[in-house]
mmCIF file of C-alpha atoms in Angstrom:
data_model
loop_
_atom_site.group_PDB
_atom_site.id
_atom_site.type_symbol
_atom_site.label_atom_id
_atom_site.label_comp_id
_atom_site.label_asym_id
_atom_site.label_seq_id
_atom_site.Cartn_x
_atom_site.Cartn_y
_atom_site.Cartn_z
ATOM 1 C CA UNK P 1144 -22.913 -0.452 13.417
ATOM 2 C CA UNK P 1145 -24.413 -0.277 9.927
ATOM 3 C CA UNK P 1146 -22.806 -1.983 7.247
ATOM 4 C CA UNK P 1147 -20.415 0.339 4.647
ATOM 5 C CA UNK P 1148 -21.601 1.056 1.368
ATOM 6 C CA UNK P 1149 -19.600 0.220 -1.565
ATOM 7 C CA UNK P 1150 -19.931 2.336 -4.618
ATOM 8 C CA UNK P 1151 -19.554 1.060 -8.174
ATOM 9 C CA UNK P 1152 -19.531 2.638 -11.795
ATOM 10 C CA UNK P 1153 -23.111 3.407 -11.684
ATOM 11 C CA UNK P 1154 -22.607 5.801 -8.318
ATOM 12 C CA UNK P 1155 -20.005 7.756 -9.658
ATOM 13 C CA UNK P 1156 -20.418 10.925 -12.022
ATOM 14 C CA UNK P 1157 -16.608 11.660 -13.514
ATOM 15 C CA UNK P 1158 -17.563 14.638 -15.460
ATOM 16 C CA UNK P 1159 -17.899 15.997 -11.966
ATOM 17 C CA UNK P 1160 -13.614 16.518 -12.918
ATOM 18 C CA UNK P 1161 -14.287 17.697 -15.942
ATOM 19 C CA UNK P 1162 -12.587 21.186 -16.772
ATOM 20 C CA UNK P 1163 -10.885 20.511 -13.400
ATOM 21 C CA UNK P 1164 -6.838 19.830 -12.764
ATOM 22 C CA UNK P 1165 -5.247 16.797 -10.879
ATOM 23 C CA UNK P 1166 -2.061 17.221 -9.169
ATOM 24 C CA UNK P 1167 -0.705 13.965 -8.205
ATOM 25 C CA UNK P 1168 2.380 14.850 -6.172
ATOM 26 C CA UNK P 1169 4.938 11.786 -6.279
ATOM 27 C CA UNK P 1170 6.097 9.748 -8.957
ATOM 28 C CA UNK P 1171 6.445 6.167 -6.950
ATOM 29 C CA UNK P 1172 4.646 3.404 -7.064
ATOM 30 C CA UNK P 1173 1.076 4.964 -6.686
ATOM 31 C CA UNK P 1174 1.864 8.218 -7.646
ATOM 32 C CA UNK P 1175 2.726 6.601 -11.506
ATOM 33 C CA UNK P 1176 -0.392 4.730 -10.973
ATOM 34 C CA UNK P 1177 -2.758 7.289 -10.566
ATOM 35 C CA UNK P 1178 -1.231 9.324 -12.813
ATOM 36 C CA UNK P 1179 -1.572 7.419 -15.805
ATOM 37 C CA UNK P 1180 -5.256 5.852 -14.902
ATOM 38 C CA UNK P 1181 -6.355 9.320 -14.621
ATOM 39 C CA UNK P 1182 -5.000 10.654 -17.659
ATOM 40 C CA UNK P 1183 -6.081 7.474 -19.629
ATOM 41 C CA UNK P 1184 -9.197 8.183 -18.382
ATOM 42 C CA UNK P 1185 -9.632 11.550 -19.619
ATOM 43 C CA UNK P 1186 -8.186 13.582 -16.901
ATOM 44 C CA UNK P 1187 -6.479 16.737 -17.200
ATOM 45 C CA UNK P 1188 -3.347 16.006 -14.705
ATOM 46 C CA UNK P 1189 -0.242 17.408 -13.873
ATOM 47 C CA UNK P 1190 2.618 15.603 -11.906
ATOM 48 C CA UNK P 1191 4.162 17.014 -8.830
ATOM 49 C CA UNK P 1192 7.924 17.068 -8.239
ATOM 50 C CA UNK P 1193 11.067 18.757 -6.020
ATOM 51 C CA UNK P 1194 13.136 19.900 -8.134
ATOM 52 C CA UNK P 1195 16.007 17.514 -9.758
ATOM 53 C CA UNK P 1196 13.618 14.403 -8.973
ATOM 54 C CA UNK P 1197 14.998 11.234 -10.867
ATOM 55 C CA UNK P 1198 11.015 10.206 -12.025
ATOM 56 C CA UNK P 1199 10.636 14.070 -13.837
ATOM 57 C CA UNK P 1200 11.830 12.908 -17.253
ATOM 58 C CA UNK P 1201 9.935 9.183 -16.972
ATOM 59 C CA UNK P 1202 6.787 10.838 -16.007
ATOM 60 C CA UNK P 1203 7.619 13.356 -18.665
ATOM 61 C CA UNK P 1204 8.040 10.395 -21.149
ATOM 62 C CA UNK P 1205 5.142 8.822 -20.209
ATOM 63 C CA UNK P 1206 3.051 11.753 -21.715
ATOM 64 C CA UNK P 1207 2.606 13.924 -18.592
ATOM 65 C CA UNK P 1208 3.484 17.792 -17.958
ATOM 66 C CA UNK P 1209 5.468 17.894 -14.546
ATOM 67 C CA UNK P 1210 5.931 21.164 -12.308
ATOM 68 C CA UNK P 1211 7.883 22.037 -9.309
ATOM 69 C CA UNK P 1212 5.313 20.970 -6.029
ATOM 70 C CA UNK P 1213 4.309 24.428 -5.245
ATOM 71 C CA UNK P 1214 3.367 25.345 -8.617
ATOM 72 C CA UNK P 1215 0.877 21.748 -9.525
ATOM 73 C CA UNK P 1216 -0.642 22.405 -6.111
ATOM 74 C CA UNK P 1217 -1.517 25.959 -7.305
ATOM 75 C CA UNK P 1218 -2.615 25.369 -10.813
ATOM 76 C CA UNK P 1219 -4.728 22.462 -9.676
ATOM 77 C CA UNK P 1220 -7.988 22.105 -8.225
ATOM 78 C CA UNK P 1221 -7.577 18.557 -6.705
ATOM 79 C CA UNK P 1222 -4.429 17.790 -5.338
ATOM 80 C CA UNK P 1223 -3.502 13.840 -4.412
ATOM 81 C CA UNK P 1224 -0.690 13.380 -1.763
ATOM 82 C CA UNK P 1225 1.465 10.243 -2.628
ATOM 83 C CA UNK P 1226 5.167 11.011 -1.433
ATOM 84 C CA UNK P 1227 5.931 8.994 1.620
ATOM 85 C CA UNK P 1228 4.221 9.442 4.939
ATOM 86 C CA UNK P 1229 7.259 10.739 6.993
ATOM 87 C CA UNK P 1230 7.836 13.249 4.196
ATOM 88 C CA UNK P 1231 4.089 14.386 3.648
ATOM 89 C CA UNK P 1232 3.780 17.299 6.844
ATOM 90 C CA UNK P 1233 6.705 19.103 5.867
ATOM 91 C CA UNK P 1234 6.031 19.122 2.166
ATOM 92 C CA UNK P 1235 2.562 20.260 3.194
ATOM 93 C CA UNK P 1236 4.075 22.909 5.132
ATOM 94 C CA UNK P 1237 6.308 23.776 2.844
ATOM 95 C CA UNK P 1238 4.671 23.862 -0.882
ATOM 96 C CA UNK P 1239 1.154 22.718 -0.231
ATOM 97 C CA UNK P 1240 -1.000 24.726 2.312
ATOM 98 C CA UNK P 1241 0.963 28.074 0.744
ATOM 99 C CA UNK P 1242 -0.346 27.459 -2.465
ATOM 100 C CA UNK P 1243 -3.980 25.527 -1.925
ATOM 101 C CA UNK P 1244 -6.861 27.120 -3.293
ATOM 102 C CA UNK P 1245 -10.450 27.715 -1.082
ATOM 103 C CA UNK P 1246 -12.532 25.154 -2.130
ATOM 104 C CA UNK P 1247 -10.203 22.725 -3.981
ATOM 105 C CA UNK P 1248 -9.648 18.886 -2.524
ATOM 106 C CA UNK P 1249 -6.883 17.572 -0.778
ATOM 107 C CA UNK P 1250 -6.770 14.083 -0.839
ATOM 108 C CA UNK P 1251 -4.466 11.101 0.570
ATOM 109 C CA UNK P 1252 -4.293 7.326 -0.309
ATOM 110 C CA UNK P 1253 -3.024 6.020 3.199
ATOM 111 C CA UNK P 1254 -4.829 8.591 6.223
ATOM 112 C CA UNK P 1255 -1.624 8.542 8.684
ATOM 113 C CA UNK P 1256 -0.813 12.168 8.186
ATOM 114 C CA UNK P 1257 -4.197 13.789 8.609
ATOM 115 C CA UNK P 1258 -5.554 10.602 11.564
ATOM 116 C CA UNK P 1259 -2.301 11.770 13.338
ATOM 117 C CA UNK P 1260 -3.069 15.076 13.197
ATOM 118 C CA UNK P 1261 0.571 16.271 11.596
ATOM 119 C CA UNK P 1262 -1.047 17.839 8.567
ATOM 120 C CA UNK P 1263 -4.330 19.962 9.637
ATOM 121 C CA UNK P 1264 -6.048 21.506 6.601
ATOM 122 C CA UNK P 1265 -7.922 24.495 6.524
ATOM 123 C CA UNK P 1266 -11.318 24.406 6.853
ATOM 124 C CA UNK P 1267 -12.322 25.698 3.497
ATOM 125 C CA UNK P 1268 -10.574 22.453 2.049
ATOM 126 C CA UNK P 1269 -12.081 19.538 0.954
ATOM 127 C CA UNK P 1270 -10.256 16.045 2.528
ATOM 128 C CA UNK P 1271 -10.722 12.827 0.972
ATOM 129 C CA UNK P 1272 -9.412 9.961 0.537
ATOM 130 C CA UNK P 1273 -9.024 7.016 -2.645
ATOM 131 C CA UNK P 1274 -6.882 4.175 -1.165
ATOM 132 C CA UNK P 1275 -6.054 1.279 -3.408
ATOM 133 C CA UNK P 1276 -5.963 -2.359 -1.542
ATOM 134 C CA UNK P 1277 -3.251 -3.283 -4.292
ATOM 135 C CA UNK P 1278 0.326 -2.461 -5.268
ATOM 136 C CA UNK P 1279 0.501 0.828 -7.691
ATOM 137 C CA UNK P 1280 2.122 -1.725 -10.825
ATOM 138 C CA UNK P 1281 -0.907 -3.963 -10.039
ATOM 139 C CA UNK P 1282 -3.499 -0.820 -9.725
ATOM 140 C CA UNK P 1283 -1.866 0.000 -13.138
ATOM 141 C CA UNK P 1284 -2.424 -3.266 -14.909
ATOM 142 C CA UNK P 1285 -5.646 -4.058 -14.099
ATOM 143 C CA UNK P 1286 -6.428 -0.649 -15.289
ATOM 144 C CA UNK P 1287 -5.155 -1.342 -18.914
ATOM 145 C CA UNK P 1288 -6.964 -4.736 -18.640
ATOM 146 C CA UNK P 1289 -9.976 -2.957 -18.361
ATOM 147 C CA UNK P 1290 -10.501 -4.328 -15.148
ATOM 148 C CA UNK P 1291 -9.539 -2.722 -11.619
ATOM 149 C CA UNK P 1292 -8.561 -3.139 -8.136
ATOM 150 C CA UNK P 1293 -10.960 -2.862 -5.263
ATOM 151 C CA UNK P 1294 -10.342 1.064 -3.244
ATOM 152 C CA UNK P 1295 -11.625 2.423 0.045
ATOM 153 C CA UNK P 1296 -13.222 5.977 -0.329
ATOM 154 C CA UNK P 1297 -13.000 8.531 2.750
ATOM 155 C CA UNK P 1298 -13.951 11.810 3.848
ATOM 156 C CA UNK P 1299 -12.384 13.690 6.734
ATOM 157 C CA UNK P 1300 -13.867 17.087 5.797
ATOM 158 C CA UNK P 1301 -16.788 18.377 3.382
ATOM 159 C CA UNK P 1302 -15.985 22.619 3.029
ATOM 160 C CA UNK P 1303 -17.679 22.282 -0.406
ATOM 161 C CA UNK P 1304 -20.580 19.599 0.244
ATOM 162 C CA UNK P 1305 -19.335 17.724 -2.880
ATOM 163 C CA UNK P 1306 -16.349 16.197 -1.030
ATOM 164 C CA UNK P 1307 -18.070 12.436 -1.259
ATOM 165 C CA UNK P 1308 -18.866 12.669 -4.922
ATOM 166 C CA UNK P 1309 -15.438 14.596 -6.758
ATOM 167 C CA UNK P 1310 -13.651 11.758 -4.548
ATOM 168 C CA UNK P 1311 -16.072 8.707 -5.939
ATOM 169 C CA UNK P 1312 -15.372 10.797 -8.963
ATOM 170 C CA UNK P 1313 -11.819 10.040 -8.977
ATOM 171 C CA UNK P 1314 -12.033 6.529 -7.861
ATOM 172 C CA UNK P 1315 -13.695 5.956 -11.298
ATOM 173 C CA UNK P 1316 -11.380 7.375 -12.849
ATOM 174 C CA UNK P 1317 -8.745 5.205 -11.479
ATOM 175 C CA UNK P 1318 -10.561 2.245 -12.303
ATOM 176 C CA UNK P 1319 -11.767 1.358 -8.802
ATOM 177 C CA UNK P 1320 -15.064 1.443 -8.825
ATOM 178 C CA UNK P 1321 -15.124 -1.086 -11.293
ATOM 179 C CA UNK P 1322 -13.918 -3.758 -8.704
ATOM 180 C CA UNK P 1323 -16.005 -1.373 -5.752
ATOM 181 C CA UNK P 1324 -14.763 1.509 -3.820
ATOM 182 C CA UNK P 1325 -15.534 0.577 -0.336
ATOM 183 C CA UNK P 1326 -16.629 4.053 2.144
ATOM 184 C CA UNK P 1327 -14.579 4.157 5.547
ATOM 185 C CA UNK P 1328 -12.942 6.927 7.620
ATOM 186 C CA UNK P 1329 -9.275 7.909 7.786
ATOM 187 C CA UNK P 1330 -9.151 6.335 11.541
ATOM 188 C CA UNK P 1331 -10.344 3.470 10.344
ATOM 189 C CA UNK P 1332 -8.116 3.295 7.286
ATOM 190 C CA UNK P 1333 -4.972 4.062 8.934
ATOM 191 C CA UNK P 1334 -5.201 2.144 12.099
ATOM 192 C CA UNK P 1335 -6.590 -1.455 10.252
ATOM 193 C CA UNK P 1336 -3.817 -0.279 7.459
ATOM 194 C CA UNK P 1337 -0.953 -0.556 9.867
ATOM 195 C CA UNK P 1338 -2.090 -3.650 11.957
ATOM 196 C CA UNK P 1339 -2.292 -5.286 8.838
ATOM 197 C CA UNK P 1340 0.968 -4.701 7.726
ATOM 198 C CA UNK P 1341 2.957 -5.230 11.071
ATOM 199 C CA UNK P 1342 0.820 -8.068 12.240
ATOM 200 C CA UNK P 1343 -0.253 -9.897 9.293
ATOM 201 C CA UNK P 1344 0.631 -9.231 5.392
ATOM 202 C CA UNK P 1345 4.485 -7.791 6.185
ATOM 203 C CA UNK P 1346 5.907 -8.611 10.011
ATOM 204 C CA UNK P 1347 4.019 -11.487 10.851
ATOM 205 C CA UNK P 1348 4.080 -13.040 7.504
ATOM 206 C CA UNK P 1349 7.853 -12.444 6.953
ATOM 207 C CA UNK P 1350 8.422 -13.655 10.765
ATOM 208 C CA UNK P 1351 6.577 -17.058 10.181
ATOM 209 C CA UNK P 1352 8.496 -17.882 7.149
ATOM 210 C CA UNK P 1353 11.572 -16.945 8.197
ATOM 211 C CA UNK P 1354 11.197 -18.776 11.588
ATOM 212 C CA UNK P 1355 10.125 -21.724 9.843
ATOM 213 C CA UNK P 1356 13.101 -21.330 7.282
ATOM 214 C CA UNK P 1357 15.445 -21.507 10.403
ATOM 215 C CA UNK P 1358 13.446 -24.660 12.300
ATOM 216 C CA UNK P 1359 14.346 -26.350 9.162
ATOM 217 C CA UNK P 1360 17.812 -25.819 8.392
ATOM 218 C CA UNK P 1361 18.720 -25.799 12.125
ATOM 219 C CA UNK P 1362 17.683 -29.606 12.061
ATOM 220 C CA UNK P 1363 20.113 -30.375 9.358
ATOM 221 C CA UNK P 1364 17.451 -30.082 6.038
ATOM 222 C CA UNK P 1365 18.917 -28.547 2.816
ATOM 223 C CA UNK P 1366 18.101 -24.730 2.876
ATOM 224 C CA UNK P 1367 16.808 -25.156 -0.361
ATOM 225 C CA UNK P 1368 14.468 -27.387 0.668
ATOM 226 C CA UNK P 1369 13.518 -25.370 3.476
ATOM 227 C CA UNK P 1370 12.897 -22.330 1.344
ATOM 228 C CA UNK P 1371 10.367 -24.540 -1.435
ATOM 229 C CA UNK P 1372 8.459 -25.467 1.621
ATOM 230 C CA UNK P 1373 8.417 -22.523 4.143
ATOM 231 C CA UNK P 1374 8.673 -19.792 1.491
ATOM 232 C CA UNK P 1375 8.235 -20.303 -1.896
ATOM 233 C CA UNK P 1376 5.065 -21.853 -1.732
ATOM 234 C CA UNK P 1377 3.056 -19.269 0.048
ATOM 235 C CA UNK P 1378 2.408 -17.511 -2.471
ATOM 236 C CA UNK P 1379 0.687 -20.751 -4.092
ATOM 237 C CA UNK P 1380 -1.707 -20.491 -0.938
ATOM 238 C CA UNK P 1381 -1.926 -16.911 -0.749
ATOM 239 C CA UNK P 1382 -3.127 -17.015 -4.472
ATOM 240 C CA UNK P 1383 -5.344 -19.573 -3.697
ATOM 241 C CA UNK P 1384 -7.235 -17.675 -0.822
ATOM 242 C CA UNK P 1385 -7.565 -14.482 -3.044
ATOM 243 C CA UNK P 1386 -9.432 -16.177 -5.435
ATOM 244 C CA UNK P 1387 -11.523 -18.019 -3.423
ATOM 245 C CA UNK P 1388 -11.145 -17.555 0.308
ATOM 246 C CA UNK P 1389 -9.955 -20.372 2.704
ATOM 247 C CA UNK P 1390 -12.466 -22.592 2.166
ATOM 248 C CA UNK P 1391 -11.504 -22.904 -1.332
ATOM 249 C CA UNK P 1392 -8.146 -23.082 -0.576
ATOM 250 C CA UNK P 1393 -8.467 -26.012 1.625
ATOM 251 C CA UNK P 1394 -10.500 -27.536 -1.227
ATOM 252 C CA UNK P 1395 -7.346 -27.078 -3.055
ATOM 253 C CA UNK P 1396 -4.775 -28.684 -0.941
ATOM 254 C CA UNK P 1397 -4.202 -32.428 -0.054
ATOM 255 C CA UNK P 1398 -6.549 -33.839 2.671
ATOM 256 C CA UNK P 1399 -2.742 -34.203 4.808
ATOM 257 C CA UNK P 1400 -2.461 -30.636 4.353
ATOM 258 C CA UNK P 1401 -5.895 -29.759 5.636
ATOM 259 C CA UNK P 1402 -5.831 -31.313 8.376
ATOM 260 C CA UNK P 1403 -2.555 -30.354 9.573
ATOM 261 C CA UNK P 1404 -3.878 -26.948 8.952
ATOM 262 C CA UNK P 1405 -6.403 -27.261 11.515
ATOM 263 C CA UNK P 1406 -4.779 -29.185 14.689
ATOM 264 C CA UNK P 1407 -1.638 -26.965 13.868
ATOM 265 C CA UNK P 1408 -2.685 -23.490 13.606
ATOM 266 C CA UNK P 1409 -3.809 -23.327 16.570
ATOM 267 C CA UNK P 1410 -0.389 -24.134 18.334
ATOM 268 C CA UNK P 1411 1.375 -21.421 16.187
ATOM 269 C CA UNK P 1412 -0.723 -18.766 16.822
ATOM 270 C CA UNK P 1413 -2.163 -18.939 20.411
ATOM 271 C CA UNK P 1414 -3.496 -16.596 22.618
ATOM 272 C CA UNK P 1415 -0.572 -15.469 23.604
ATOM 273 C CA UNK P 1416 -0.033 -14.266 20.153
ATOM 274 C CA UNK P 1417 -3.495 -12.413 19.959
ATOM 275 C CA UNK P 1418 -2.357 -10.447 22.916
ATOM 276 C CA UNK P 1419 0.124 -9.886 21.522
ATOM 277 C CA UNK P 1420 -1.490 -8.430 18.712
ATOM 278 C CA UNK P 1421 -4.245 -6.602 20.475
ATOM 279 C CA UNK P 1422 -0.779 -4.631 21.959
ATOM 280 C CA UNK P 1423 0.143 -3.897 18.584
ATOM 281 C CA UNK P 1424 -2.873 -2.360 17.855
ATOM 282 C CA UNK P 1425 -3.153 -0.414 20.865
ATOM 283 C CA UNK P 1426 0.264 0.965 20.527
ATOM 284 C CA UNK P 1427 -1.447 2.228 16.330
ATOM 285 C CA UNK P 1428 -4.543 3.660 18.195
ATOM 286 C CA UNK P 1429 -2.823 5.444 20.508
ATOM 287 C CA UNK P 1430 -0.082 7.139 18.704
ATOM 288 C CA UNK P 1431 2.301 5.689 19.881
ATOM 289 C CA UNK P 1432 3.828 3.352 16.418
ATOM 290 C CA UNK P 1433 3.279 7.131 15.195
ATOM 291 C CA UNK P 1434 5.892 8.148 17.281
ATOM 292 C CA UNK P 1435 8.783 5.605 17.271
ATOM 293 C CA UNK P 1436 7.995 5.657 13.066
ATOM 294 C CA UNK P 1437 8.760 9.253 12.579
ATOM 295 C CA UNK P 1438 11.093 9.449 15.205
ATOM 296 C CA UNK P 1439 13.577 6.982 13.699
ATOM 297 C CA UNK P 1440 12.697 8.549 10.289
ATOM 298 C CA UNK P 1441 12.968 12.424 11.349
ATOM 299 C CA UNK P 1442 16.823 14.424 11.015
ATOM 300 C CA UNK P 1443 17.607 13.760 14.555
ATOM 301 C CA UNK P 1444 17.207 10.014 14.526
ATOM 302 C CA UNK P 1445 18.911 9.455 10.978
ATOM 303 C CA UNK P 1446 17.374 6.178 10.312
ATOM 304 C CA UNK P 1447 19.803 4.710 12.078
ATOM 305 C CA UNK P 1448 17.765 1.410 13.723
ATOM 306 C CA UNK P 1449 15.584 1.200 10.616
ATOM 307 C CA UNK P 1450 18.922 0.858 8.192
ATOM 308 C CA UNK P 1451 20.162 -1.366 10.197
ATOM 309 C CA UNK P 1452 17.585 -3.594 10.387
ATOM 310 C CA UNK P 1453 17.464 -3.269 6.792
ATOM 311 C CA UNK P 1454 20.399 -4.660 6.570
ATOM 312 C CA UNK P 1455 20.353 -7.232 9.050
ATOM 313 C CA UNK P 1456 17.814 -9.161 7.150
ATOM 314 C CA UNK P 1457 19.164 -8.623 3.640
ATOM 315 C CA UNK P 1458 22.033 -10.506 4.777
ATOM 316 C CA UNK P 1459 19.799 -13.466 5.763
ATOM 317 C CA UNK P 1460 20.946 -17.272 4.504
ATOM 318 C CA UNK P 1461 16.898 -17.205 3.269
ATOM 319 C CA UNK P 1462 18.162 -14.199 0.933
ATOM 320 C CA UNK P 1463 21.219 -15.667 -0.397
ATOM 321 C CA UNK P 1464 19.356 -19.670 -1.246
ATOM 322 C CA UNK P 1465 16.045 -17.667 -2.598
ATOM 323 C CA UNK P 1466 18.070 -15.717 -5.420
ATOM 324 C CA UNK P 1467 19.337 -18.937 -6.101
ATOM 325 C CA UNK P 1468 15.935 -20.610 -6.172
ATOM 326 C CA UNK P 1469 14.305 -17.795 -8.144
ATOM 327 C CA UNK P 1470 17.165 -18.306 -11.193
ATOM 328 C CA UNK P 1471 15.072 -21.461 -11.784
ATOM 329 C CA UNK P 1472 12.100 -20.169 -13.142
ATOM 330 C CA UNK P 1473 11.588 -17.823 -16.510
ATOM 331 C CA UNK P 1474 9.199 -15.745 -14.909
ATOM 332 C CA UNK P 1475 12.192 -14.373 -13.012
ATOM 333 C CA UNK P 1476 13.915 -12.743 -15.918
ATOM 334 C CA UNK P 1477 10.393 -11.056 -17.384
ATOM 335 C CA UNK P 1478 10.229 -9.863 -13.425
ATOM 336 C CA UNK P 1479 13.471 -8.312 -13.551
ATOM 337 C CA UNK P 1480 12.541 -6.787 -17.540
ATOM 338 C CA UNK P 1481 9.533 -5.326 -15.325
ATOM 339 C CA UNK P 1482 11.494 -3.865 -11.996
ATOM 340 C CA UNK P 1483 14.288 -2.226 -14.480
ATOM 341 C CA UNK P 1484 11.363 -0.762 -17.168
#
């Protein structure tokens, strides 16, 4: 398998969008993201919205013209999808495919829809895809900072033969291909996407803390104790590993630390759990997590496990003691200035 390229600023030709209009359809966390990068950078872009949406008048004061979904879709000539996944097909059904033009772009930053097959362009549509690896506030601010986050660049489908370069295009003018926009597929993207998240960065990540929070305070420890140790401080490692991997990490940490790192890893996660995560991915590769998701998300399941669970783990003790332990720093009340802004 050859190695994937990345592109950077000198690969990418934005006047290629010159002239040209950007729907961005969604107002969330990405949606506001790409929004603003693009028209900071020059872009000529219109935000997508169903009617009576809450984020009309903030995208509205944020210096951007806002139209009813059908009507961006047909006034532009790219069109970026960034409403949730579950929601995507039938809003593609509905006020997307009705109004594309031949020859415009469709494009996604997560492939689920398109990988899974529920949305199936026509084949006189560009499909491609600009996937931040960050948060849309942090996608934002590295943006202003004149710096930017690192994206993976796809193409499912070239009708034009300029599918590659309009989407490098707009990766530039994001600010992504100042960190590197890194070329994959939408398989590729969707199914490492979704492992990583359930296995690693969300589910396994939230299960090891949490399991560690309750080994503690089940022995007798102060759950505030138990929450510095098992919770709080991971994100003192996980900063350390972004910045310079885990060999700079351990260079970072006590020699204790290190070496408990190594004889105890291993007993945490054993082969048994790397079973149990080849299972998890087989169950992404083969539809099947596709399934259950939109299932419990469609009209006829209601949401009913997923709230639930929701709410299961809200009402954790780890909740209740790390509100308490957050009060104690000041970054916590510029957070919260952030969140309600």
């Amino acid at each position: 398998m050859s190695e994937a390229r990345i592109y950077y600023q000198e690969d990418c030709n934005m006047s290629l969008l010159e002239g040209k209009k950007i729907a961005v359809i969604g107002y969330g966390s990405q949606g506001h993201a790409h929004a603003l990068n693009l028209k900071d950078s020059g872009m000529d872009v219109v935000v997508g919205l169903y009617e009576g949406s809450r984020s009309a008048d903030k995208a509205r004061a944020q210096g951007l013209a806002v139209l009813p979904v059908g009507e961006a879709v047909a006034a532009a000539d790219v069109v970026m999808v960034l409403i949730p996944d579950e929601k995507q097909a039938a809003c593609y059904r509905k006020d997307i495919e009705p109004n594309l033009r031949s020859g415009s772009m469709l494009m996604f930053a997560h492939g689920f829809n398109i990988h899974f097959g529920l949305i199936r362009p026509a084949a006189d549509i560009d499909v491609a895809m600009i996937a931040p690896k960050a948060p849309g506030h942090t996608v934002r601010s590295e943006y202003q900072a004149g710096k930017g986050t690192p994206m993976l660049v796809a193409v499912q489908q070239d009708a034009t033969g300029k599918a590659l370069e309009k989407a490098l295009a707009y990766g530039a003018a994001m600010g992504g291909a100042r960190a590197g926009l890194l070329e994959t597929t939408f398989r590729t993207e969707t199914e490492t996407d979704l492992f990583g998240e359930q296995a690693v960065l969300c589910g396994g990540v939230c299960a090891l803390m949490q399991a560690g929070f309750e080994t503690l305070t089940e022995a007798g420890y102060d759950p505030r104790n138990a929450y510095f140790e098992c919770i709080h401080e991971m994100k003192l490692i996980v900063d350390l590993i972004y910045q310079s991997g885990f060999a700079g990490m351990r260079y970072s940490i006590s020699n204790t630390a290190e070496y408990g790192d190594y004889v105890t890893g291993p007993k945490i996660v054993t082969e048994e759990t790397k079973k149990t995560m080849k299972k998890i991915l087989s169950d992404i590769q083969d539809g099947s997590f596709a399934r259950e998701f939109l299932l419990e998300m469609s009209e006829a399941g209601g949401q009913v496990h997923f709230k639930a669970m929701r709410k299961l783990h809200a009402e954790h003790e780890l909740e209740k003691v790390g509100e308490q332990i957050r009060k104690l720093y000041s970054w916590n009340k510029e957070e919260d200035k952030l969140i309600n802004n």
